[in-house]
CSV table of C-alpha atoms in Angstrom, one decimal:
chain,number,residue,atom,x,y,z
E,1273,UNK,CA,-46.7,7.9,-13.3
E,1274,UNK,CA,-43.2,7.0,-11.5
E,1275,UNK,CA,-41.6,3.6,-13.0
E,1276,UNK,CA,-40.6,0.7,-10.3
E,1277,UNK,CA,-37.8,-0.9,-11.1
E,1278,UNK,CA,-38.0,-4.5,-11.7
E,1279,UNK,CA,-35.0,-5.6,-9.1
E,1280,UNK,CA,-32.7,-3.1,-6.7
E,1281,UNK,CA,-30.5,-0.6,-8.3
E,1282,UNK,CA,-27.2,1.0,-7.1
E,1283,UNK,CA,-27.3,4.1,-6.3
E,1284,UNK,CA,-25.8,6.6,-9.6
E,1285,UNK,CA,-22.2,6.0,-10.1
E,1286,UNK,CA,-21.4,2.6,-8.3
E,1287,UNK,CA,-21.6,0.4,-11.7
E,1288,UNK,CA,-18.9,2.9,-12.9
E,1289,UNK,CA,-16.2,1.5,-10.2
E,1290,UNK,CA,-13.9,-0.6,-12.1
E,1291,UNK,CA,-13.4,-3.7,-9.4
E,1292,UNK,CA,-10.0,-3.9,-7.9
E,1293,UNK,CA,-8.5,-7.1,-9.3
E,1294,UNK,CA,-5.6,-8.5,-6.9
E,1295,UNK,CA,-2.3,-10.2,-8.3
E,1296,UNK,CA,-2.5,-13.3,-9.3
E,1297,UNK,CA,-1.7,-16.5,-7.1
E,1298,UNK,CA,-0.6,-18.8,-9.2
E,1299,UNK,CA,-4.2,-21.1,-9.4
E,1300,UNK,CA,-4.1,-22.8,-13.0
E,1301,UNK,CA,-0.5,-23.1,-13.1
E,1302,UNK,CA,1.2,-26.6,-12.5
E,1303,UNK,CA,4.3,-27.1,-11.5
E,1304,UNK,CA,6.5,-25.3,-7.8
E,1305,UNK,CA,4.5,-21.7,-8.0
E,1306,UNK,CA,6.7,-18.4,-6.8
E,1307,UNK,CA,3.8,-15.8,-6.1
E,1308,UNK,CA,5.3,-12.3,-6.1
E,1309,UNK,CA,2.5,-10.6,-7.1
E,1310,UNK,CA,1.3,-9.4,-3.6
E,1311,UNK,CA,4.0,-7.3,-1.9
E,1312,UNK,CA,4.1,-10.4,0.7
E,1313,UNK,CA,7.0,-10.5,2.7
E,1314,UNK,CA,9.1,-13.8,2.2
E,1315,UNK,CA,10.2,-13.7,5.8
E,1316,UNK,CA,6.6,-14.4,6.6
E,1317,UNK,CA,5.5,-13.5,10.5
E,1318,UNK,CA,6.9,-13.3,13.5
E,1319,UNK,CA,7.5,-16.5,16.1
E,1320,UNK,CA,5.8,-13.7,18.1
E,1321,UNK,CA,3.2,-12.7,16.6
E,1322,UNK,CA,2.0,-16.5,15.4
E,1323,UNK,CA,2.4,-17.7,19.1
E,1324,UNK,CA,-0.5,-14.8,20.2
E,1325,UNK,CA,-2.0,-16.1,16.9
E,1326,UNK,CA,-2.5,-19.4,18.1
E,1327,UNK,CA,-3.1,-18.8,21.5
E,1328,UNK,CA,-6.2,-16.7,20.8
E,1329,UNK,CA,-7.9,-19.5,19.5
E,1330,UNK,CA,-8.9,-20.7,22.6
E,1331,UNK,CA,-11.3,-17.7,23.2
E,1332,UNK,CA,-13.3,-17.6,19.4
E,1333,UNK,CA,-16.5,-17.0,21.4
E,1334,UNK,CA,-15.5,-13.7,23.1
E,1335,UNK,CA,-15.7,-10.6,20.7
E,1336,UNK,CA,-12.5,-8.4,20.2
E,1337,UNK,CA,-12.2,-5.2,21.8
E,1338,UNK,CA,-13.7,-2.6,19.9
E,1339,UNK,CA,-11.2,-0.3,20.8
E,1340,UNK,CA,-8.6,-2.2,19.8
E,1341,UNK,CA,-6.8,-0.8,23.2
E,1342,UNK,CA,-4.0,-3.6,23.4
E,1343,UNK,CA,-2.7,-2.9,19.9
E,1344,UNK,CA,-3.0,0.7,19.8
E,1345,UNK,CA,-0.7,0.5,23.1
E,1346,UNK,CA,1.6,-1.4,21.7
E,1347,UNK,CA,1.7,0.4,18.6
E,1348,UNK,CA,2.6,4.1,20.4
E,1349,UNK,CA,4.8,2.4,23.1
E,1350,UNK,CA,6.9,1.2,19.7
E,1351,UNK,CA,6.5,4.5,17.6
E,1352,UNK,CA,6.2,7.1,20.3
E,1353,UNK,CA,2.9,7.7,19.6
E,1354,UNK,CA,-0.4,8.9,21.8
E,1355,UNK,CA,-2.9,6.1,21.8
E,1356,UNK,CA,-5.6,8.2,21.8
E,1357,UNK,CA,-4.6,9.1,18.5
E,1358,UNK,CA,-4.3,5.9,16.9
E,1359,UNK,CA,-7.6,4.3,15.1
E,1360,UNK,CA,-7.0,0.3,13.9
E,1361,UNK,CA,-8.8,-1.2,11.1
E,1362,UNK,CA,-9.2,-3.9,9.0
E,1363,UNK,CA,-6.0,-2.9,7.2
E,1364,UNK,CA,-5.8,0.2,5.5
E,1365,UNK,CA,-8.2,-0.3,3.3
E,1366,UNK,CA,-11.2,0.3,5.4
E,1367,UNK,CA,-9.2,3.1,6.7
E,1368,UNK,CA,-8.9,4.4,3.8
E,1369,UNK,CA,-12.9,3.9,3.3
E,1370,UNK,CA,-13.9,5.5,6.8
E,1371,UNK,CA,-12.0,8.8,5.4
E,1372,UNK,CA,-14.0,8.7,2.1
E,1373,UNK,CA,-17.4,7.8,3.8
E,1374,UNK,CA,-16.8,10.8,6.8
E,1375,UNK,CA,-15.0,13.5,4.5
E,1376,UNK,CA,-16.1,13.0,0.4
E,1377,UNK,CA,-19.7,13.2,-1.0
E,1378,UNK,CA,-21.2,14.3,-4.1
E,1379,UNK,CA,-19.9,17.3,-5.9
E,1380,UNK,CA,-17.0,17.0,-3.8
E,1381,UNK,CA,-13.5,16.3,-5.4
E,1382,UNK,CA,-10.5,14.2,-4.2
E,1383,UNK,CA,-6.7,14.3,-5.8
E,1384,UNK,CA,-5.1,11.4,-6.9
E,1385,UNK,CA,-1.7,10.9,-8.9
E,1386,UNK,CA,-1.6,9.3,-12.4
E,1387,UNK,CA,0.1,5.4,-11.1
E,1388,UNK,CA,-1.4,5.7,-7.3
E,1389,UNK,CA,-2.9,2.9,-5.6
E,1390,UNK,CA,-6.3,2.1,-7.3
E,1391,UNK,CA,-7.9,1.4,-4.1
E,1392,UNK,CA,-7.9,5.6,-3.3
E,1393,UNK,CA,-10.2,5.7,-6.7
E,1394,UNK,CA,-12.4,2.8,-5.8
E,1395,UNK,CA,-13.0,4.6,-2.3
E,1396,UNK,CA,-13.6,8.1,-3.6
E,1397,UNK,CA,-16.1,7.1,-6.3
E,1398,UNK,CA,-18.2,4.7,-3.3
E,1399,UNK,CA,-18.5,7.9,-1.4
E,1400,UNK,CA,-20.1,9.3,-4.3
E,1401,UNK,CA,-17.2,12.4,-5.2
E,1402,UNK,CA,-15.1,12.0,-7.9
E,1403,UNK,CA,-11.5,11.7,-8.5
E,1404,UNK,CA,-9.0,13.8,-10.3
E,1405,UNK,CA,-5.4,12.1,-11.3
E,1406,UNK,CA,-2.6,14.5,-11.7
E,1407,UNK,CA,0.6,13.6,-13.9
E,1408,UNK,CA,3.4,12.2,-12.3
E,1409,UNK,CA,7.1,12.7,-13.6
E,1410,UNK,CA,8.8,9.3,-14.8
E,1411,UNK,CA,6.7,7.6,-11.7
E,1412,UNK,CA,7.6,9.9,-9.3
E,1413,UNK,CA,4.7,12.1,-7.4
E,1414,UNK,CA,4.7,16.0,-8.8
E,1415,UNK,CA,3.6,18.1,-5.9
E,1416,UNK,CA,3.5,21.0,-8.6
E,1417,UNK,CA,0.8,19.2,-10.5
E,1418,UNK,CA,-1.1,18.4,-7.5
E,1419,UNK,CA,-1.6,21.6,-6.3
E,1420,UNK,CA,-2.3,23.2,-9.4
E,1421,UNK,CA,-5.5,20.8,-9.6
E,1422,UNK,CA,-6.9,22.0,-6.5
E,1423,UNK,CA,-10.3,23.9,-6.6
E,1424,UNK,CA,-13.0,24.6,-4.4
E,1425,UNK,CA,-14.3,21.5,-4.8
E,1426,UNK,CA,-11.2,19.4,-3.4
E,1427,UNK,CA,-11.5,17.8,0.1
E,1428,UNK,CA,-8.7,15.5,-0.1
E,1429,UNK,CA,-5.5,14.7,-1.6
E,1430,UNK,CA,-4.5,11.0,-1.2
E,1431,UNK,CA,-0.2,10.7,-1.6
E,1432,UNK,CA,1.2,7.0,-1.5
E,1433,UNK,CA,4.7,7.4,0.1
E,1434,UNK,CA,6.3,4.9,-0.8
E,1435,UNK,CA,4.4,4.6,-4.0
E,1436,UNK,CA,3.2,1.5,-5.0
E,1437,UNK,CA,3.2,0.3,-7.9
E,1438,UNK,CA,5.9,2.3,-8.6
E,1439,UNK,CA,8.1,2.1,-5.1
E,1440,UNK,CA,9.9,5.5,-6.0
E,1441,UNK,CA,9.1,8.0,-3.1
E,1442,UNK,CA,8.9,11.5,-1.8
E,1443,UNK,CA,11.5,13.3,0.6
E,1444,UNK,CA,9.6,15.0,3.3
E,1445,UNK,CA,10.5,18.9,2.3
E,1446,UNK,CA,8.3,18.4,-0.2
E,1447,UNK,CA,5.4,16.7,1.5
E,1448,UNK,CA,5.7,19.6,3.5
E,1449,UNK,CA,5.7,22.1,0.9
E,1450,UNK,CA,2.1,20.0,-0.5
E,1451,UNK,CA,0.9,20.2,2.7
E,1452,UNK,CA,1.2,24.4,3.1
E,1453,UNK,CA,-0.2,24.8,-0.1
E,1454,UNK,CA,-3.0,23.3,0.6
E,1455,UNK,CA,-6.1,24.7,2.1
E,1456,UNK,CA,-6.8,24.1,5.8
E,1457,UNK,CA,-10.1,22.4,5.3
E,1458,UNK,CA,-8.2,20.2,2.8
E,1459,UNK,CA,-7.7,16.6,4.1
E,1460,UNK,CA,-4.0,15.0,3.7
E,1461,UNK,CA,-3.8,11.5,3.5
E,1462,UNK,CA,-0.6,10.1,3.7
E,1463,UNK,CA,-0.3,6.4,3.0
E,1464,UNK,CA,2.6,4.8,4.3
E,1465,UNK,CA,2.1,1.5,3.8
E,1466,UNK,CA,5.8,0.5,2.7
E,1467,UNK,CA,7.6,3.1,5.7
E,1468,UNK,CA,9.4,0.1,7.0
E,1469,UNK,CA,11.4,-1.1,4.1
E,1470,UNK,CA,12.8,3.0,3.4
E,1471,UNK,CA,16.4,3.6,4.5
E,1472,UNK,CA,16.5,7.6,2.5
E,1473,UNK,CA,17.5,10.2,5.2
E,1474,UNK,CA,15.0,13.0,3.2
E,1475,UNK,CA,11.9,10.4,4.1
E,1476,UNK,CA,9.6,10.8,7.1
E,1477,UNK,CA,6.3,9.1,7.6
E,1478,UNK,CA,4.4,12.0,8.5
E,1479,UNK,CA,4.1,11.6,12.2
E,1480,UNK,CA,5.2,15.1,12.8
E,1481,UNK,CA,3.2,17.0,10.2
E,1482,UNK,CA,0.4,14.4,11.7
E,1483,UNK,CA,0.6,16.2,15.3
E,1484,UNK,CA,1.4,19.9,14.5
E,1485,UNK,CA,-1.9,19.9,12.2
E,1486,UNK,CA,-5.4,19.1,12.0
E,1487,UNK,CA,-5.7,18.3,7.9
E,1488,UNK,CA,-3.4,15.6,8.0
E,1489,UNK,CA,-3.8,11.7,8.8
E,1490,UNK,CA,-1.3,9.0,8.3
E,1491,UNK,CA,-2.2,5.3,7.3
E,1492,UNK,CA,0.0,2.0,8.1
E,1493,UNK,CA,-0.7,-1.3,7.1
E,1494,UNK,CA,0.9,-5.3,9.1
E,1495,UNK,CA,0.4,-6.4,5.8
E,1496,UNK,CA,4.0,-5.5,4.5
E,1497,UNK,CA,6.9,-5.8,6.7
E,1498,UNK,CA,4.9,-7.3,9.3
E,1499,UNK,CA,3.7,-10.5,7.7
E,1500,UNK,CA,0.1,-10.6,8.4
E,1501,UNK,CA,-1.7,-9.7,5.4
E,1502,UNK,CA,-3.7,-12.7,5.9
E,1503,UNK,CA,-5.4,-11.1,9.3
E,1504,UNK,CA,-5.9,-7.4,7.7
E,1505,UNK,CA,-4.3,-5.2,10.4
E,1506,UNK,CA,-4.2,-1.5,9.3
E,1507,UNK,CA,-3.8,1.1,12.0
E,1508,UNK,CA,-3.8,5.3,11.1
E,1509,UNK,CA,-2.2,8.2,13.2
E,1510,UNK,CA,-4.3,11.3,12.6
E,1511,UNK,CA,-6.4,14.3,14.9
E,1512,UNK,CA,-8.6,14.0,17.7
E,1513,UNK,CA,-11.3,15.1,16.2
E,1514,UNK,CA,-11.3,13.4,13.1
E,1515,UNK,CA,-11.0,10.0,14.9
E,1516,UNK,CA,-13.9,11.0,16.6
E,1517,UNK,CA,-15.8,11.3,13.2
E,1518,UNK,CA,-14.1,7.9,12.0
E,1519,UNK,CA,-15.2,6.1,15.1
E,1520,UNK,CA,-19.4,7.2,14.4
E,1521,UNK,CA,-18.9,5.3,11.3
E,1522,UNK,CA,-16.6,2.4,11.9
E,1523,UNK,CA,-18.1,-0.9,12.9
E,1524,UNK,CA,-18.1,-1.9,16.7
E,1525,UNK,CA,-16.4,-4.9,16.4
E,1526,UNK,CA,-14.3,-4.1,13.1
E,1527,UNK,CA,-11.0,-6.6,13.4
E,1528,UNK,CA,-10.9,-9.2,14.8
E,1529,UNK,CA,-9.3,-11.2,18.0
E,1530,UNK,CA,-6.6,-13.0,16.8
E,1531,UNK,CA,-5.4,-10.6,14.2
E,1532,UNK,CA,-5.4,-7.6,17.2
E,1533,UNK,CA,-3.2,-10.0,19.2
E,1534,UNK,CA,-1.1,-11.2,16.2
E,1535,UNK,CA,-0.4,-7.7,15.2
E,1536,UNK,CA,0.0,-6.2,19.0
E,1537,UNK,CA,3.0,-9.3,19.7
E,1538,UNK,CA,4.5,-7.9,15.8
E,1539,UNK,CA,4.6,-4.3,16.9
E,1540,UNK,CA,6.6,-5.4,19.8
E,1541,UNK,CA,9.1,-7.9,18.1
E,1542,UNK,CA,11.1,-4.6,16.2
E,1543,UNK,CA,14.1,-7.5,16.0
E,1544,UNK,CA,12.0,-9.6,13.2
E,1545,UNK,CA,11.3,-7.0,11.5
E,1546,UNK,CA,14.6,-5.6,10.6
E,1547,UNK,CA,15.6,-8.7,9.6
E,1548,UNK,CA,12.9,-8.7,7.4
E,1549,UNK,CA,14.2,-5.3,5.9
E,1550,UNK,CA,18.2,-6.4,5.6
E,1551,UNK,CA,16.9,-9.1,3.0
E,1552,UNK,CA,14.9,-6.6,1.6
E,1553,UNK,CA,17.7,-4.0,1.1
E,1554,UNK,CA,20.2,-6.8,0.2
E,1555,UNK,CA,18.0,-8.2,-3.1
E,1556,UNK,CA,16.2,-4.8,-3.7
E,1557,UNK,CA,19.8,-3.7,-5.2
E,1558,UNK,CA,20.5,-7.2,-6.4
E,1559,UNK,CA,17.5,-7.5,-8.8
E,1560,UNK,CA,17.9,-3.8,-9.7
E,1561,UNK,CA,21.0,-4.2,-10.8
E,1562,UNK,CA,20.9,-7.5,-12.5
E,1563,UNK,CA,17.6,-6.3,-14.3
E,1564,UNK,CA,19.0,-3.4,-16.0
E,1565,UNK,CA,22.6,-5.2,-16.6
E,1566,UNK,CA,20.1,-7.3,-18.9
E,1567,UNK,CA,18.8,-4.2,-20.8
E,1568,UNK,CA,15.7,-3.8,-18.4
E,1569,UNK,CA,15.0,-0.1,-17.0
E,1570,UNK,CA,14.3,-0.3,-13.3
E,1571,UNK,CA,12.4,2.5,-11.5
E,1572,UNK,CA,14.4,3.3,-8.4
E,1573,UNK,CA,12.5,1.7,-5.6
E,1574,UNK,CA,12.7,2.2,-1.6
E,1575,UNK,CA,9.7,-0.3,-1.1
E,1576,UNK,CA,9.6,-4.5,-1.0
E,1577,UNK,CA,9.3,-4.7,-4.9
E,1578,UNK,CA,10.7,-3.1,-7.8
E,1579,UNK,CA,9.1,-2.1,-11.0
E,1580,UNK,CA,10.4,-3.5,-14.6
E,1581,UNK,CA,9.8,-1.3,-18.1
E,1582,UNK,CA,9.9,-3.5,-20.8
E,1583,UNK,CA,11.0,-2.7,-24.4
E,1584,UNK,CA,8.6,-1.7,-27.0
E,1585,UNK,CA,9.3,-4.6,-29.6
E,1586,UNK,CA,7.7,-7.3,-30.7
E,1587,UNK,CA,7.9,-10.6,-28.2
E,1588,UNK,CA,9.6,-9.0,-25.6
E,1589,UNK,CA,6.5,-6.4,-24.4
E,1590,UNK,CA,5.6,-6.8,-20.7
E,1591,UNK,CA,2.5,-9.3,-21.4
E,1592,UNK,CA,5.2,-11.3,-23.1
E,1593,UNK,CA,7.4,-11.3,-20.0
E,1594,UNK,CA,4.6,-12.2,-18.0
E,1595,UNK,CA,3.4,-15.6,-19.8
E,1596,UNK,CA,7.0,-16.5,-20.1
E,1597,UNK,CA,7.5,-16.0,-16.3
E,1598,UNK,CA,4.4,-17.5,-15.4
E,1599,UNK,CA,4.9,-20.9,-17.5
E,1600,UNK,CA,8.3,-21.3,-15.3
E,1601,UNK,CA,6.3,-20.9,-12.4
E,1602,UNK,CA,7.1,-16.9,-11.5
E,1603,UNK,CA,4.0,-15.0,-10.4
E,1604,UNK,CA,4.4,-11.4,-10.9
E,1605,UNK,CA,2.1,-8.5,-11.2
E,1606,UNK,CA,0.6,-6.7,-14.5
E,1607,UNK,CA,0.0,-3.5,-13.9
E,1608,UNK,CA,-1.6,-2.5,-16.9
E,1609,UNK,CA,-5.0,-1.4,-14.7
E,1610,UNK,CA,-2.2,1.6,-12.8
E,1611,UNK,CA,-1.7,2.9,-16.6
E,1612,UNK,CA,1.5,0.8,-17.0
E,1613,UNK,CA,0.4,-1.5,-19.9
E,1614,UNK,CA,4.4,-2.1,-20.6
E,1615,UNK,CA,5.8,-3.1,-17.3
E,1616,UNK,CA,5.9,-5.5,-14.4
E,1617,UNK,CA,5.8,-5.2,-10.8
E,1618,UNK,CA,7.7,-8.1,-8.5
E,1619,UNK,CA,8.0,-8.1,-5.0
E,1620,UNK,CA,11.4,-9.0,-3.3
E,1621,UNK,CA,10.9,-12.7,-2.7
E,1622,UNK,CA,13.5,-15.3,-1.6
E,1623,UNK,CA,17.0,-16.0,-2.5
E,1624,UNK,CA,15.8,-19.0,-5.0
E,1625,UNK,CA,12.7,-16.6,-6.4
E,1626,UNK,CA,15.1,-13.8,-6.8
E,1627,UNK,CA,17.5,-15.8,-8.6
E,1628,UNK,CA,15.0,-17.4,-10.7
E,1629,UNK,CA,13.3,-14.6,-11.9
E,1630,UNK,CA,16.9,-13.0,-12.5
E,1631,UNK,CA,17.9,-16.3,-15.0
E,1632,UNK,CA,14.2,-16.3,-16.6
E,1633,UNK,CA,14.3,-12.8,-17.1
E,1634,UNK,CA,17.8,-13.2,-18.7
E,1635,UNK,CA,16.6,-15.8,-21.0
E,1636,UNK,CA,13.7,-13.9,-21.9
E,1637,UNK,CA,15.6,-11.0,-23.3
E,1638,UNK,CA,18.5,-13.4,-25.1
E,1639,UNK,CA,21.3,-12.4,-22.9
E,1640,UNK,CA,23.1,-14.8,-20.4
């Protein structure tokens, strides 16, 4: 006799997702809240992009454009790019998804590195493969370790670049020196979700490696630089053909109308953006410098948010930090869950948050 099952039951191996729990907002807190938790740029949007915002909002009825063909002009007019390469989403994420669902299944394996973006896990295991974390060096990617773990089970290597949490990077020689030791039928996913804030002559997004090869796709994300995390805006530069295999499983109507014209009027306003990235690079060095002037070790960061090591003592351990930031009102991220139980993460936020966190921080440790 076969037992029923007294209520639906996920398939084997969905329970065993840990849930991905976003940074905290501030919501129990009293008091002026600075949430830099997020990665949220403090610039928000562009005039641009919130006039197109608006002025969709006089045709809700209509349904977007499946094919997102506005944006994914505007996105290759900006970057040089063939539109017919270019597949939108609702932010990388469900990019990030569609490649899991199309290329991963049982028995299949995909490579992950030991502080990358929990999302790539979460993705791998709801395809049903499983995930295998390689070492990284001091938070910095190995592409030694990575392709000693292939085997004939691997189908994908997944490389944050920038990495976030940790916001170090890596130069391009040697995403190119991962990339030919990898197996053809290997997929290459290159997240670039933090491209716009790097100013390192060795770094490259992966466009070209994207168009002389057919393993390799590229994600990018408005979230960031752009400003519109709110609308979830992720677009990816990869193959013909495995667009075509994307696009069977992607929803028909998969963003939605004002976020496609929010994000198409972004693309196009290049101006905001960099002024977004000059305050960026300005207090990316000044909180670096006036973190580890306080006894703080800093990894080196090319992204919108830097990541603090606390000391091993007693009171002054990262969850320490944390309360005491968070009863002055700073929000900043525990990363604990990316295997850094001892250290923060805090995204570049404006001159006053900056220069709060800098005196709170100061405080914290005993030095002025």
């Amino acid at each position: 006799m076969t037992t029923t099952a007294s209520a639906p039951v996920p398939r084997p191996g969905v329970m065993d997702i840990s849930a991905y729990v976003p940074g905290k907002d501030g919501a129990g807190f009293s008091g002026r809240i600075f949430k830099l938790s997020s990665n949220e740029t403090p610039l928000g949007p562009s005039p641009a992009a919130i006039e197109a915002y608006r002025h969709a909002a006089d045709h809700l009825e209509l349904y977007p454009d499946g094919q997102a063909t506005e944006l994914r002009e505007a996105i290759g007019a900006v970057h040089g790019l063939n539109p017919a390469n270019i597949l939108c989403g609702a932010g990388s994420d469900e990019l990030l998804g569609l490649i899991c669902r199309c290329y991963l299944g049982a028995g299949d394996e995909a490579i992950i590195t030991e502080h990358g973006f929990l999302v790539y896990r979460i993705q791998i295991m709801a395809s049903g493969a499983t995930p295998v974390t390689v070492k990284e060096d001091d938070c910095r990617v190995n592409v030694d370790n990575i392709l000693a773990a292939v085997t004939e089970k691997t189908k994908a290597v997944f490389i944050a670049n920038p990495g976030n949490p940790t916001g170090s990077y890596i130069p391009m020689a040697d995403i190119r020196r991962l990339h030919a030791g990898l197996p053809p039928h290997v997929l290459l996913v290159l997240d670039a979700a933090y491209a716009e804030y790097v100013r390192r002559n060795d770094y490259e997004t992966g466009v070209e490696l994207v168009s002389a090869n057919r393993n390799v796709v590229m994600c990018r994300t408005f979230s960031k630089a752009y400003g519109l995390a709110a609308l979830r805006v992720g677009w990816l530069y990869g193959p013909a053909e495995i667009l075509a295999a994307l696009n069977r499983v992607r929803g028909p109507f998969n963003m939605t109308v004002p976020g496609l014209a929010a994000a198409s009027a972004a693309v196009r306003d290049q101006a905001f953006v960099e002024k977004a990235v000059a305050h960026n690079s300005l207090w990316l060095e000044k909180l670096t410098q006036a973190f580890e002037a306080i006894g703080l070790k800093v990894t080196p960061s090319v992204a919108n948010f830097v990541l603090i090591h606390f000391p091993d003592i007693d009171g002054k351990r990262a969850p320490d930090a944390d309360a005491f930031l968070s009863s002055r009102g700073y929000i900043l991220r525990g990363v604990a869950g990316y295997g850094l139980p001892n250290a923060l993460r805090m995204t570049v936020g404006t001159e006053e948050a900056n220069r709060g966190v800098i005196e709170a921080l100061g405080e914290f440790m005993g030095r002025a």
